[in-house]
Amino acid sequence: MKRFALLVLALAFGAAQAGNLAHADRKFIEHAAESGMFEVQIAQLANAKANDLQVKNFAGMLADQHTAANNELVKIASAKGVELPPAPTRSQRREIDKLGKRNGADFDQHFVREVGIKAHEKDIKSFQKARDDVQDADLKAFIEKTLPMLQDHLAQAQKLPEAAAKK
């Protein structure tokens, strides 16, 4: 009975913390988690499947750095009592599947353009908007730490030869 009471108290405390979190903050956590999981999964695929060594190295770096950012976000979400989505969105999972069907230079070009450039441009915009919208200090710190990483990933992707290759 004592354990049950402690569990109820812990759940109530987590719910109270989540209740204190602004809606925009909670939505940002959920979106960032989905995006982060997508980046890791698709980068792991590219690390295994890329033809070009530069693309393979870029993908490995993305997987490592996004995993670290995801781990930090998990800690924040847990402390705030926010339940994270279990996987990337359905459209992100479809993108992973579509990329997995490509091979060789076509795979590399698609990965660099769609993930290295377009996905990072989208993430940067999302983080810049969240920087102005979120209220939680821990989330603001996470955004300030992660945004330069995303900008660096975009800059690195734009320098890869596959970024300029024709479709």
mmCIF file of C-alpha atoms in Angstrom:
data_model
loop_
_atom_site.group_PDB
_atom_site.id
_atom_site.type_symbol
_atom_site.label_atom_id
_atom_site.label_comp_id
_atom_site.label_asym_id
_atom_site.label_seq_id
_atom_site.Cartn_x
_atom_site.Cartn_y
_atom_site.Cartn_z
ATOM 1 C CA MET A 1 0.000 0.000 0.000
ATOM 2 C CA LYS A 2 2.865 2.340 0.856
ATOM 3 C CA ARG A 3 4.454 1.727 -2.575
ATOM 4 C CA PHE A 4 1.142 2.439 -4.293
ATOM 5 C CA ALA A 5 0.809 5.718 -2.401
ATOM 6 C CA LEU A 6 4.339 6.713 -3.426
ATOM 7 C CA LEU A 7 3.590 5.829 -7.042
ATOM 8 C CA VAL A 8 0.406 7.900 -6.988
ATOM 9 C CA LEU A 9 2.314 10.820 -5.475
ATOM 10 C CA ALA A 10 5.057 10.527 -8.096
ATOM 11 C CA LEU A 11 2.525 10.418 -10.927
ATOM 12 C CA ALA A 12 0.608 13.337 -9.471
ATOM 13 C CA PHE A 13 3.838 15.336 -9.130
ATOM 14 C CA GLY A 14 4.756 14.589 -12.768
ATOM 15 C CA ALA A 15 1.267 15.534 -13.925
ATOM 16 C CA ALA A 16 1.425 18.742 -11.914
ATOM 17 C CA GLN A 17 4.757 19.615 -13.497
ATOM 18 C CA ALA A 18 3.408 18.888 -16.977
ATOM 19 C CA GLY A 19 0.355 20.960 -16.111
ATOM 20 C CA ASN A 20 2.621 23.895 -15.257
ATOM 21 C CA LEU A 21 4.345 23.691 -18.625
ATOM 22 C CA ALA A 22 2.940 26.015 -21.282
ATOM 23 C CA HIS A 23 1.227 24.399 -24.268
ATOM 24 C CA ALA A 24 3.856 25.784 -26.680
ATOM 25 C CA ASP A 25 6.611 24.315 -24.503
ATOM 26 C CA ARG A 26 5.002 20.873 -24.458
ATOM 27 C CA LYS A 27 4.408 20.957 -28.237
ATOM 28 C CA PHE A 28 8.010 21.986 -28.848
ATOM 29 C CA ILE A 29 9.284 19.059 -26.763
ATOM 30 C CA GLU A 30 7.104 16.626 -28.716
ATOM 31 C CA HIS A 31 8.093 18.061 -32.109
ATOM 32 C CA ALA A 32 11.798 18.207 -31.233
ATOM 33 C CA ALA A 33 11.675 14.594 -30.026
ATOM 34 C CA GLU A 34 10.049 13.378 -33.259
ATOM 35 C CA SER A 35 12.493 15.343 -35.367
ATOM 36 C CA GLY A 36 15.447 14.155 -33.309
ATOM 37 C CA MET A 37 14.424 10.498 -33.595
ATOM 38 C CA PHE A 38 13.981 10.945 -37.353
ATOM 39 C CA GLU A 39 17.447 12.488 -37.704
ATOM 40 C CA VAL A 40 19.088 9.651 -35.766
ATOM 41 C CA GLN A 41 17.277 6.862 -37.612
ATOM 42 C CA ILE A 42 17.823 8.275 -41.083
ATOM 43 C CA ALA A 43 21.449 9.178 -40.310
ATOM 44 C CA GLN A 44 22.090 5.620 -39.099
ATOM 45 C CA LEU A 45 20.622 4.340 -42.367
ATOM 46 C CA ALA A 46 22.858 6.704 -44.342
ATOM 47 C CA ASN A 47 25.910 5.775 -42.288
ATOM 48 C CA ALA A 48 25.329 2.149 -43.250
ATOM 49 C CA LYS A 49 24.254 2.706 -46.864
ATOM 50 C CA ALA A 50 26.017 5.829 -48.177
ATOM 51 C CA ASN A 51 28.302 5.356 -51.144
ATOM 52 C CA ASP A 52 30.512 8.420 -50.635
ATOM 53 C CA LEU A 53 32.860 8.478 -47.631
ATOM 54 C CA GLN A 54 32.129 12.173 -46.922
ATOM 55 C CA VAL A 55 28.394 11.452 -46.818
ATOM 56 C CA LYS A 56 28.995 8.422 -44.599
ATOM 57 C CA ASN A 57 31.088 10.521 -42.188
ATOM 58 C CA PHE A 58 28.489 13.308 -42.210
ATOM 59 C CA ALA A 59 25.748 10.782 -41.426
ATOM 60 C CA GLY A 60 27.776 9.305 -38.561
ATOM 61 C CA MET A 61 28.318 12.760 -37.091
ATOM 62 C CA LEU A 62 24.586 13.527 -37.398
ATOM 63 C CA ALA A 63 23.667 10.283 -35.650
ATOM 64 C CA ASP A 64 26.086 10.942 -32.783
ATOM 65 C CA GLN A 65 25.199 14.590 -32.222
ATOM 66 C CA HIS A 66 21.438 14.133 -32.573
ATOM 67 C CA THR A 67 21.581 11.170 -30.176
ATOM 68 C CA ALA A 68 23.296 13.389 -27.604
ATOM 69 C CA ALA A 69 20.704 16.151 -28.112
ATOM 70 C CA ASN A 70 17.874 13.599 -27.893
ATOM 71 C CA ASN A 71 19.260 12.268 -24.616
ATOM 72 C CA GLU A 72 19.301 15.782 -23.197
ATOM 73 C CA LEU A 73 15.725 16.372 -24.361
ATOM 74 C CA VAL A 74 14.604 13.097 -22.742
ATOM 75 C CA LYS A 75 15.995 14.312 -19.407
ATOM 76 C CA ILE A 76 14.187 17.640 -19.726
ATOM 77 C CA ALA A 77 10.916 15.971 -20.733
ATOM 78 C CA SER A 78 11.168 13.525 -17.857
ATOM 79 C CA ALA A 79 11.834 16.307 -15.362
ATOM 80 C CA LYS A 80 8.839 18.232 -16.716
ATOM 81 C CA GLY A 81 6.553 15.184 -16.742
ATOM 82 C CA VAL A 82 6.095 15.259 -20.520
ATOM 83 C CA GLU A 83 5.574 11.931 -22.266
ATOM 84 C CA LEU A 84 7.565 11.764 -25.473
ATOM 85 C CA PRO A 85 6.243 10.250 -28.694
ATOM 86 C CA PRO A 86 7.503 6.687 -29.214
ATOM 87 C CA ALA A 87 8.721 7.220 -32.787
ATOM 88 C CA PRO A 88 9.097 9.770 -35.569
ATOM 89 C CA THR A 89 5.900 10.885 -37.296
ATOM 90 C CA ARG A 90 4.297 8.695 -39.944
ATOM 91 C CA SER A 91 5.546 10.989 -42.732
ATOM 92 C CA GLN A 92 9.073 10.875 -41.303
ATOM 93 C CA ARG A 93 8.951 7.068 -41.176
ATOM 94 C CA ARG A 94 7.817 7.059 -44.832
ATOM 95 C CA GLU A 95 10.783 9.295 -45.715
ATOM 96 C CA ILE A 96 13.143 6.802 -44.036
ATOM 97 C CA ASP A 97 11.542 3.940 -45.986
ATOM 98 C CA LYS A 98 11.741 5.868 -49.284
ATOM 99 C CA LEU A 99 15.391 6.701 -48.751
ATOM 100 C CA GLY A 100 16.142 3.088 -47.887
ATOM 101 C CA LYS A 101 14.998 2.053 -51.378
ATOM 102 C CA ARG A 102 17.582 4.285 -53.062
ATOM 103 C CA ASN A 103 21.152 3.231 -53.824
ATOM 104 C CA GLY A 104 24.537 4.633 -54.759
ATOM 105 C CA ALA A 105 24.922 8.262 -55.765
ATOM 106 C CA ASP A 106 21.121 8.659 -55.896
ATOM 107 C CA PHE A 107 20.940 7.666 -52.220
ATOM 108 C CA ASP A 108 23.744 10.061 -51.265
ATOM 109 C CA GLN A 109 22.256 13.004 -53.175
ATOM 110 C CA HIS A 110 18.790 12.456 -51.763
ATOM 111 C CA PHE A 111 20.108 12.126 -48.199
ATOM 112 C CA VAL A 112 22.192 15.300 -48.430
ATOM 113 C CA ARG A 113 19.457 17.381 -50.072
ATOM 114 C CA GLU A 114 16.418 16.107 -48.164
ATOM 115 C CA VAL A 115 17.943 15.485 -44.735
ATOM 116 C CA GLY A 116 21.185 17.427 -44.582
ATOM 117 C CA ILE A 117 19.673 20.555 -46.101
ATOM 118 C CA LYS A 118 15.853 20.614 -46.152
ATOM 119 C CA ALA A 119 15.232 18.850 -42.825
ATOM 120 C CA HIS A 120 17.824 21.018 -41.094
ATOM 121 C CA GLU A 121 16.381 24.210 -42.595
ATOM 122 C CA LYS A 122 12.990 23.164 -41.231
ATOM 123 C CA ASP A 123 14.442 22.314 -37.806
ATOM 124 C CA ILE A 124 16.321 25.613 -37.628
ATOM 125 C CA LYS A 125 13.115 27.556 -38.328
ATOM 126 C CA SER A 126 11.281 25.521 -35.703
ATOM 127 C CA PHE A 127 13.988 26.124 -33.083
ATOM 128 C CA GLN A 128 14.177 29.848 -33.914
ATOM 129 C CA LYS A 129 10.418 30.186 -33.488
ATOM 130 C CA ALA A 130 10.510 28.156 -30.270
ATOM 131 C CA ARG A 131 13.307 30.366 -28.939
ATOM 132 C CA ASP A 132 10.778 33.216 -28.952
ATOM 133 C CA ASP A 133 7.729 31.162 -27.935
ATOM 134 C CA VAL A 134 8.786 28.782 -25.155
ATOM 135 C CA GLN A 135 8.680 29.974 -21.575
ATOM 136 C CA ASP A 136 10.532 27.244 -19.689
ATOM 137 C CA ALA A 137 14.136 28.161 -18.825
ATOM 138 C CA ASP A 138 15.440 24.608 -19.324
ATOM 139 C CA LEU A 139 13.896 24.456 -22.793
ATOM 140 C CA LYS A 140 15.300 27.866 -23.691
ATOM 141 C CA ALA A 141 18.763 26.644 -22.652
ATOM 142 C CA PHE A 142 18.308 23.467 -24.721
ATOM 143 C CA ILE A 143 17.310 25.549 -27.751
ATOM 144 C CA GLU A 144 20.275 27.919 -27.332
ATOM 145 C CA LYS A 145 22.626 24.931 -27.113
ATOM 146 C CA THR A 146 21.071 22.924 -29.970
ATOM 147 C CA LEU A 147 20.380 25.652 -32.532
ATOM 148 C CA PRO A 148 24.077 26.282 -33.360
ATOM 149 C CA MET A 149 24.525 22.517 -33.821
ATOM 150 C CA LEU A 150 21.657 22.447 -36.340
ATOM 151 C CA GLN A 151 23.088 25.468 -38.158
ATOM 152 C CA ASP A 152 26.483 23.763 -38.318
ATOM 153 C CA HIS A 153 24.903 20.598 -39.732
ATOM 154 C CA LEU A 154 23.213 22.654 -42.457
ATOM 155 C CA ALA A 155 26.469 24.434 -43.313
ATOM 156 C CA GLN A 156 28.327 21.116 -43.530
ATOM 157 C CA ALA A 157 25.618 19.584 -45.740
ATOM 158 C CA GLN A 158 25.740 22.555 -48.105
ATOM 159 C CA LYS A 159 29.490 21.992 -48.589
ATOM 160 C CA LEU A 160 29.093 18.361 -49.642
ATOM 161 C CA PRO A 161 29.389 17.774 -53.415
ATOM 162 C CA GLU A 162 26.043 15.929 -53.358
ATOM 163 C CA ALA A 163 24.303 19.178 -52.360
ATOM 164 C CA ALA A 164 24.999 20.656 -55.796
ATOM 165 C CA ALA A 165 24.413 17.463 -57.790
ATOM 166 C CA LYS A 166 21.487 17.401 -60.182
ATOM 167 C CA LYS A 167 18.537 15.110 -59.518
#
